[in-house]
Amino acid sequence: MSLPVLDLSKYMRGNAPEQAEFGRDLLKSLQAHGFVKLVNHEFDRNYIDELMDWVGDLERIFLNINLYLTKVNFLQSHRFFKLSPSTKASISHQKGVNPQRGYSGIGGENFKIFALDGTGEDYVDVKEHFDQGPRNDTSFPNQWPPETASNSLIGFRTFMESCFDTAFTLSQKLLSILETALKVAPGTLTSRCSRNHNELRLNHYPPTTIEEIRNGHVRRTGAHTDYGVLTLLFQDQNGGLEIQDRSVSAPEVKFMPVTADDPYELVVNVADTLQRWTNGIIPAGLHQVTIPDGRRHEAEGKLQERFSIAYFMKSNREESVGSLPEFVDEKRLAKYEDMSAIDYHKRKHAVLYA
């Protein structure tokens, strides 16, 4: 089963019926899978190339119209993740319940505690990541690495803040489209995310082996749902992202791969807060990162490093993440209690960083 791919330009340039069709298709995919792919979005190709360049050294594989694989190597030096351990440690995120800011090393997150993959295995998440919040956030200030000619990071902060702003605009547009598709008043959802309390993350998955993953010792990322509203994801073409196969009935949990067919496509997924606001009408997307689909038949072998960039759209911190009245009636009673978004965030982090 493949994930639907939608062309956002058909909405941006379309007439009213075409926009309505796009909104219906967006809602349908998110309800069915918790995920959708977008092409022709707000990020142009040069921008995405530069964004990936800040993350690391990439090899991308493109599929041409004749269905032959052609490799295109981006021989760019590692930037952020090639910083020295001491430099990364100088901006380390301190484990706790607050939003993540700065660098987190391998094993920093503990998704096994949620036990959502049905295996019960005791594994370590083998990834490192850099997190930033909105600029001028005095409650949870960002931590930035030094920018010098020797570390090739000159311009890093300026570019990442620009990326953050572009992603905010796009995420608000998608949420506005969903408001229309859900037939609720404009601002029902978008006004609750207006203060841009969002987060941008650079992920690096170091090389590992198929044996370690098969033995249950490690995951690249364990099974989880995000706990914001929407997540926007760019990934390289090394593969490994899987989403829950919802055709399989609970309590069994199975996953299906999300292929990276186009390095410029954007993967969008539903997170917990949107599920809660819509009273379960749009369920959050359960996902993990593991052995790439093309290598699942192999018993052993090395997996090369993987990179991705995730933008977590989140609610304004003071907003409730309980079921909204627009999605509650006599036949569909409220499933989710009121609590502030920041309290919900901290409750999740208390488990994740236990």
Short mmCIF file of N, CA, C and O in Angstrom, two decimals, residues 88-172:
data_model
loop_
_atom_site.label_atom_id
_atom_site.label_comp_id
_atom_site.label_asym_id
_atom_site.label_seq_id
_atom_site.Cartn_x
_atom_site.Cartn_y
_atom_site.Cartn_z
N LYS A 88 29.31 20.14 20.45
CA LYS A 88 27.90 19.75 20.56
C LYS A 88 27.47 19.68 22.03
O LYS A 88 26.36 20.10 22.38
N ALA A 89 28.37 19.18 22.87
CA ALA A 89 28.05 19.08 24.29
C ALA A 89 27.84 20.44 24.94
O ALA A 89 27.09 20.57 25.90
N SER A 90 28.49 21.47 24.38
CA SER A 90 28.38 22.81 24.96
C SER A 90 26.98 23.40 24.79
O SER A 90 26.62 24.36 25.47
N ILE A 91 26.18 22.84 23.87
CA ILE A 91 24.81 23.31 23.69
C ILE A 91 23.83 22.15 23.94
O ILE A 91 22.77 22.08 23.32
N SER A 92 24.18 21.26 24.85
CA SER A 92 23.35 20.10 25.14
C SER A 92 22.02 20.49 25.77
O SER A 92 21.97 21.36 26.65
N HIS A 93 20.98 19.83 25.32
CA HIS A 93 19.68 19.94 25.97
C HIS A 93 19.74 19.18 27.29
O HIS A 93 20.21 18.03 27.34
N GLN A 94 19.29 19.81 28.34
CA GLN A 94 19.27 19.16 29.64
C GLN A 94 17.99 18.34 29.78
O GLN A 94 16.89 18.87 29.62
N LYS A 95 18.15 17.05 30.03
CA LYS A 95 16.98 16.19 30.15
C LYS A 95 16.01 16.72 31.19
O LYS A 95 16.40 17.17 32.26
N GLY A 96 14.75 16.64 30.86
CA GLY A 96 13.72 17.13 31.76
C GLY A 96 12.42 17.30 30.99
O GLY A 96 12.26 16.79 29.89
N VAL A 97 11.49 18.03 31.58
CA VAL A 97 10.15 18.13 30.99
C VAL A 97 9.99 19.32 30.05
O VAL A 97 8.98 19.43 29.36
N ASN A 98 10.97 20.21 29.99
CA ASN A 98 10.85 21.40 29.15
C ASN A 98 11.05 21.06 27.67
O ASN A 98 11.66 20.04 27.33
N PRO A 99 10.54 21.91 26.77
CA PRO A 99 10.79 21.69 25.34
C PRO A 99 12.28 21.59 25.03
O PRO A 99 13.11 22.23 25.68
N GLN A 100 12.61 20.78 24.04
CA GLN A 100 14.01 20.53 23.72
C GLN A 100 14.63 21.71 22.98
O GLN A 100 14.05 22.27 22.06
N ARG A 101 15.83 22.05 23.41
CA ARG A 101 16.59 23.13 22.78
C ARG A 101 18.06 22.70 22.74
O ARG A 101 18.64 22.30 23.75
N GLY A 102 18.67 22.79 21.56
CA GLY A 102 20.06 22.44 21.43
C GLY A 102 20.26 20.98 21.04
O GLY A 102 19.41 20.36 20.40
N TYR A 103 21.40 20.44 21.47
CA TYR A 103 21.84 19.12 21.02
C TYR A 103 21.45 18.02 21.99
O TYR A 103 21.58 18.16 23.21
N SER A 104 20.98 16.89 21.43
CA SER A 104 20.71 15.67 22.22
C SER A 104 21.44 14.51 21.56
O SER A 104 21.36 14.32 20.35
N GLY A 105 22.17 13.74 22.38
CA GLY A 105 22.98 12.65 21.85
C GLY A 105 22.22 11.34 21.73
O GLY A 105 21.02 11.25 22.02
N ILE A 106 22.93 10.32 21.30
CA ILE A 106 22.34 9.00 21.10
C ILE A 106 21.77 8.48 22.42
O ILE A 106 22.39 8.58 23.47
N GLY A 107 20.57 7.94 22.35
CA GLY A 107 19.91 7.41 23.54
C GLY A 107 19.21 8.47 24.36
O GLY A 107 18.69 8.17 25.43
N GLY A 108 19.19 9.71 23.86
CA GLY A 108 18.57 10.79 24.62
C GLY A 108 17.08 10.61 24.81
O GLY A 108 16.53 10.99 25.84
N GLU A 109 16.44 10.03 23.80
CA GLU A 109 15.00 9.76 23.92
C GLU A 109 14.78 8.28 24.20
O GLU A 109 15.59 7.44 23.84
N ASN A 110 13.64 7.98 24.81
CA ASN A 110 13.40 6.66 25.36
C ASN A 110 12.03 6.15 24.92
O ASN A 110 11.15 5.90 25.73
N PHE A 111 11.84 6.00 23.59
CA PHE A 111 10.53 5.63 23.07
C PHE A 111 10.10 4.23 23.49
O PHE A 111 8.91 3.90 23.43
N LYS A 112 11.04 3.39 23.90
CA LYS A 112 10.66 2.03 24.30
C LYS A 112 9.69 2.07 25.48
O LYS A 112 8.89 1.13 25.66
N ILE A 113 9.73 3.15 26.26
CA ILE A 113 8.88 3.25 27.44
C ILE A 113 7.40 3.26 27.06
O ILE A 113 6.54 2.85 27.83
N PHE A 114 7.08 3.73 25.83
CA PHE A 114 5.69 3.78 25.40
C PHE A 114 5.18 2.41 24.93
O PHE A 114 3.98 2.18 24.86
N ALA A 115 6.10 1.49 24.58
CA ALA A 115 5.76 0.10 24.21
C ALA A 115 4.63 0.05 23.18
O ALA A 115 3.64 -0.67 23.34
N LEU A 116 4.80 0.80 22.09
CA LEU A 116 3.74 0.90 21.08
C LEU A 116 3.95 0.00 19.88
O LEU A 116 3.09 -0.07 19.00
N ASP A 117 5.08 -0.72 19.82
CA ASP A 117 5.34 -1.55 18.64
C ASP A 117 4.91 -3.00 18.82
O ASP A 117 5.01 -3.81 17.90
N GLY A 118 4.45 -3.33 20.02
CA GLY A 118 3.95 -4.67 20.27
C GLY A 118 5.01 -5.73 20.50
O GLY A 118 4.68 -6.91 20.66
N THR A 119 6.29 -5.35 20.54
CA THR A 119 7.36 -6.35 20.68
C THR A 119 7.82 -6.53 22.12
O THR A 119 8.31 -7.61 22.48
N GLY A 120 7.73 -5.49 22.92
CA GLY A 120 8.23 -5.55 24.28
C GLY A 120 9.74 -5.56 24.38
O GLY A 120 10.30 -5.84 25.45
N GLU A 121 10.44 -5.26 23.28
CA GLU A 121 11.90 -5.31 23.27
C GLU A 121 12.50 -4.11 24.01
O GLU A 121 11.96 -3.01 24.01
N ASP A 122 13.65 -4.35 24.62
CA ASP A 122 14.36 -3.33 25.39
C ASP A 122 15.48 -2.77 24.52
O ASP A 122 16.58 -3.30 24.47
N TYR A 123 15.20 -1.70 23.82
CA TYR A 123 16.13 -1.18 22.82
C TYR A 123 16.55 0.26 23.15
O TYR A 123 15.96 0.94 23.99
N VAL A 124 17.57 0.72 22.43
CA VAL A 124 18.05 2.10 22.52
C VAL A 124 17.80 2.77 21.17
O VAL A 124 18.03 2.18 20.11
N ASP A 125 17.31 4.01 21.20
CA ASP A 125 17.14 4.80 19.98
C ASP A 125 18.50 5.37 19.58
O ASP A 125 19.07 6.19 20.30
N VAL A 126 19.01 4.94 18.43
CA VAL A 126 20.34 5.39 18.00
C VAL A 126 20.21 6.54 17.00
O VAL A 126 20.28 6.35 15.79
N LYS A 127 20.01 7.72 17.53
CA LYS A 127 20.02 8.93 16.73
C LYS A 127 20.49 10.08 17.61
O LYS A 127 20.40 10.03 18.85
N GLU A 128 20.99 11.12 16.97
CA GLU A 128 21.31 12.37 17.65
C GLU A 128 20.53 13.46 16.93
O GLU A 128 20.19 13.32 15.75
N HIS A 129 20.24 14.56 17.64
CA HIS A 129 19.43 15.59 17.00
C HIS A 129 19.69 16.96 17.60
O HIS A 129 20.18 17.11 18.73
N PHE A 130 19.37 17.97 16.80
CA PHE A 130 19.44 19.37 17.21
C PHE A 130 18.04 19.95 17.11
O PHE A 130 17.35 19.80 16.11
N ASP A 131 17.61 20.64 18.19
CA ASP A 131 16.27 21.21 18.25
C ASP A 131 16.32 22.71 18.47
O ASP A 131 17.11 23.21 19.29
N GLN A 132 15.43 23.41 17.77
CA GLN A 132 15.27 24.84 17.99
C GLN A 132 13.79 25.18 18.11
O GLN A 132 12.93 24.49 17.56
N GLY A 133 13.51 26.23 18.86
CA GLY A 133 12.16 26.75 18.97
C GLY A 133 12.08 28.08 18.25
O GLY A 133 12.97 28.45 17.48
N PRO A 134 11.01 28.84 18.49
CA PRO A 134 10.87 30.13 17.84
C PRO A 134 11.96 31.10 18.29
O PRO A 134 12.48 31.00 19.40
N ARG A 135 12.30 32.03 17.42
CA ARG A 135 13.30 33.04 17.79
C ARG A 135 12.74 33.90 18.92
O ARG A 135 11.53 34.09 19.06
N ASN A 136 13.62 34.39 19.76
CA ASN A 136 13.25 35.27 20.88
C ASN A 136 12.29 34.62 21.86
O ASN A 136 11.45 35.29 22.47
N ASP A 137 12.41 33.31 22.02
CA ASP A 137 11.60 32.60 23.02
C ASP A 137 12.28 32.74 24.38
O ASP A 137 13.27 32.06 24.66
N THR A 138 11.77 33.62 25.20
CA THR A 138 12.40 33.88 26.51
C THR A 138 12.07 32.79 27.53
O THR A 138 12.81 32.61 28.49
N SER A 139 10.98 32.06 27.31
CA SER A 139 10.62 31.00 28.26
C SER A 139 11.54 29.79 28.09
O SER A 139 11.98 29.18 29.08
N PHE A 140 11.83 29.44 26.84
CA PHE A 140 12.69 28.30 26.54
C PHE A 140 13.65 28.72 25.44
O PHE A 140 13.45 28.39 24.26
N PRO A 141 14.70 29.46 25.78
CA PRO A 141 15.59 30.03 24.75
C PRO A 141 16.36 28.98 23.97
O PRO A 141 16.70 27.91 24.49
N ASN A 142 16.63 29.30 22.72
CA ASN A 142 17.42 28.42 21.87
C ASN A 142 18.88 28.40 22.29
O ASN A 142 19.37 29.34 22.92
N GLN A 143 19.55 27.33 21.91
CA GLN A 143 20.99 27.21 22.10
C GLN A 143 21.61 27.02 20.72
O GLN A 143 21.27 26.07 20.01
N TRP A 144 22.52 27.91 20.35
CA TRP A 144 23.12 27.88 19.01
C TRP A 144 24.60 27.55 19.07
O TRP A 144 25.31 28.00 19.97
N PRO A 145 25.09 26.77 18.12
CA PRO A 145 26.53 26.46 18.08
C PRO A 145 27.31 27.68 17.60
O PRO A 145 26.75 28.57 16.94
N PRO A 146 28.60 27.76 17.91
CA PRO A 146 29.42 28.83 17.37
C PRO A 146 29.50 28.73 15.85
O PRO A 146 29.50 27.63 15.29
N GLU A 147 29.55 29.88 15.19
CA GLU A 147 29.63 29.91 13.73
C GLU A 147 31.00 30.46 13.33
O GLU A 147 31.27 31.64 13.51
N THR A 148 31.85 29.56 12.84
CA THR A 148 33.20 29.95 12.45
C THR A 148 33.51 29.39 11.06
O THR A 148 32.86 28.45 10.60
N ALA A 149 34.50 29.96 10.42
CA ALA A 149 34.92 29.45 9.11
C ALA A 149 35.43 28.02 9.22
O ALA A 149 35.22 27.20 8.32
N SER A 150 36.05 27.70 10.34
CA SER A 150 36.63 26.36 10.49
C SER A 150 35.58 25.28 10.64
O SER A 150 35.81 24.12 10.27
N ASN A 151 34.41 25.60 11.19
CA ASN A 151 33.37 24.57 11.34
C ASN A 151 32.28 24.66 10.26
O ASN A 151 31.31 23.90 10.30
N SER A 152 32.44 25.59 9.31
CA SER A 152 31.53 25.72 8.16
C SER A 152 30.09 26.02 8.57
O SER A 152 29.16 25.68 7.84
N LEU A 153 29.91 26.66 9.72
CA LEU A 153 28.55 26.94 10.18
C LEU A 153 28.17 28.42 10.07
O LEU A 153 27.12 28.82 10.59
N ILE A 154 28.97 29.22 9.41
CA ILE A 154 28.60 30.63 9.26
C ILE A 154 27.29 30.72 8.48
O ILE A 154 27.15 30.16 7.39
N GLY A 155 26.32 31.40 9.05
CA GLY A 155 25.00 31.53 8.45
C GLY A 155 24.00 30.49 8.90
O GLY A 155 22.83 30.52 8.50
N PHE A 156 24.42 29.55 9.77
CA PHE A 156 23.55 28.47 10.22
C PHE A 156 22.29 29.01 10.91
O PHE A 156 21.15 28.66 10.54
N ARG A 157 22.46 29.87 11.90
CA ARG A 157 21.30 30.36 12.65
C ARG A 157 20.34 31.13 11.75
O ARG A 157 19.12 30.92 11.81
N THR A 158 20.87 32.01 10.91
CA THR A 158 20.01 32.81 10.02
C THR A 158 19.19 31.91 9.12
O THR A 158 17.97 32.12 8.94
N PHE A 159 19.84 30.90 8.54
CA PHE A 159 19.12 30.01 7.64
C PHE A 159 18.08 29.19 8.38
O PHE A 159 16.94 29.03 7.91
N MET A 160 18.43 28.67 9.55
CA MET A 160 17.49 27.83 10.28
C MET A 160 16.29 28.63 10.76
O MET A 160 15.15 28.13 10.78
N GLU A 161 16.50 29.87 11.14
CA GLU A 161 15.36 30.71 11.54
C GLU A 161 14.45 31.00 10.34
O GLU A 161 13.22 31.05 10.48
N SER A 162 15.05 31.17 9.17
CA SER A 162 14.26 31.37 7.96
C SER A 162 13.45 30.12 7.63
O SER A 162 12.26 30.20 7.28
N CYS A 163 14.07 28.96 7.78
CA CYS A 163 13.38 27.69 7.54
C CYS A 163 12.21 27.52 8.50
O CYS A 163 11.11 27.10 8.12
N PHE A 164 12.44 27.89 9.75
CA PHE A 164 11.40 27.81 10.78
C PHE A 164 10.19 28.64 10.36
O PHE A 164 9.04 28.19 10.46
N ASP A 165 10.45 29.86 9.88
CA ASP A 165 9.35 30.76 9.49
C ASP A 165 8.59 30.22 8.29
O ASP A 165 7.36 30.32 8.22
N THR A 166 9.32 29.66 7.31
CA THR A 166 8.67 29.11 6.13
C THR A 166 7.78 27.93 6.51
O THR A 166 6.65 27.79 6.02
N ALA A 167 8.28 27.08 7.39
CA ALA A 167 7.51 25.93 7.83
C ALA A 167 6.26 26.36 8.62
O ALA A 167 5.20 25.72 8.51
N PHE A 168 6.38 27.43 9.38
CA PHE A 168 5.22 27.94 10.13
C PHE A 168 4.11 28.36 9.17
O PHE A 168 2.94 28.02 9.35
N THR A 169 4.49 29.10 8.13
CA THR A 169 3.50 29.55 7.15
C THR A 169 2.81 28.37 6.47
O THR A 169 1.58 28.35 6.31
N LEU A 170 3.61 27.37 6.09
CA LEU A 170 3.04 26.20 5.42
C LEU A 170 2.13 25.41 6.36
O LEU A 170 1.03 24.97 5.96
N SER A 171 2.55 25.21 7.59
CA SER A 171 1.74 24.42 8.53
C SER A 171 0.41 25.12 8.82
O SER A 171 -0.63 24.47 8.94
N GLN A 172 0.44 26.45 8.92
CA GLN A 172 -0.81 27.19 9.12
C GLN A 172 -1.73 27.04 7.91
O GLN A 172 -2.95 26.92 8.06
#
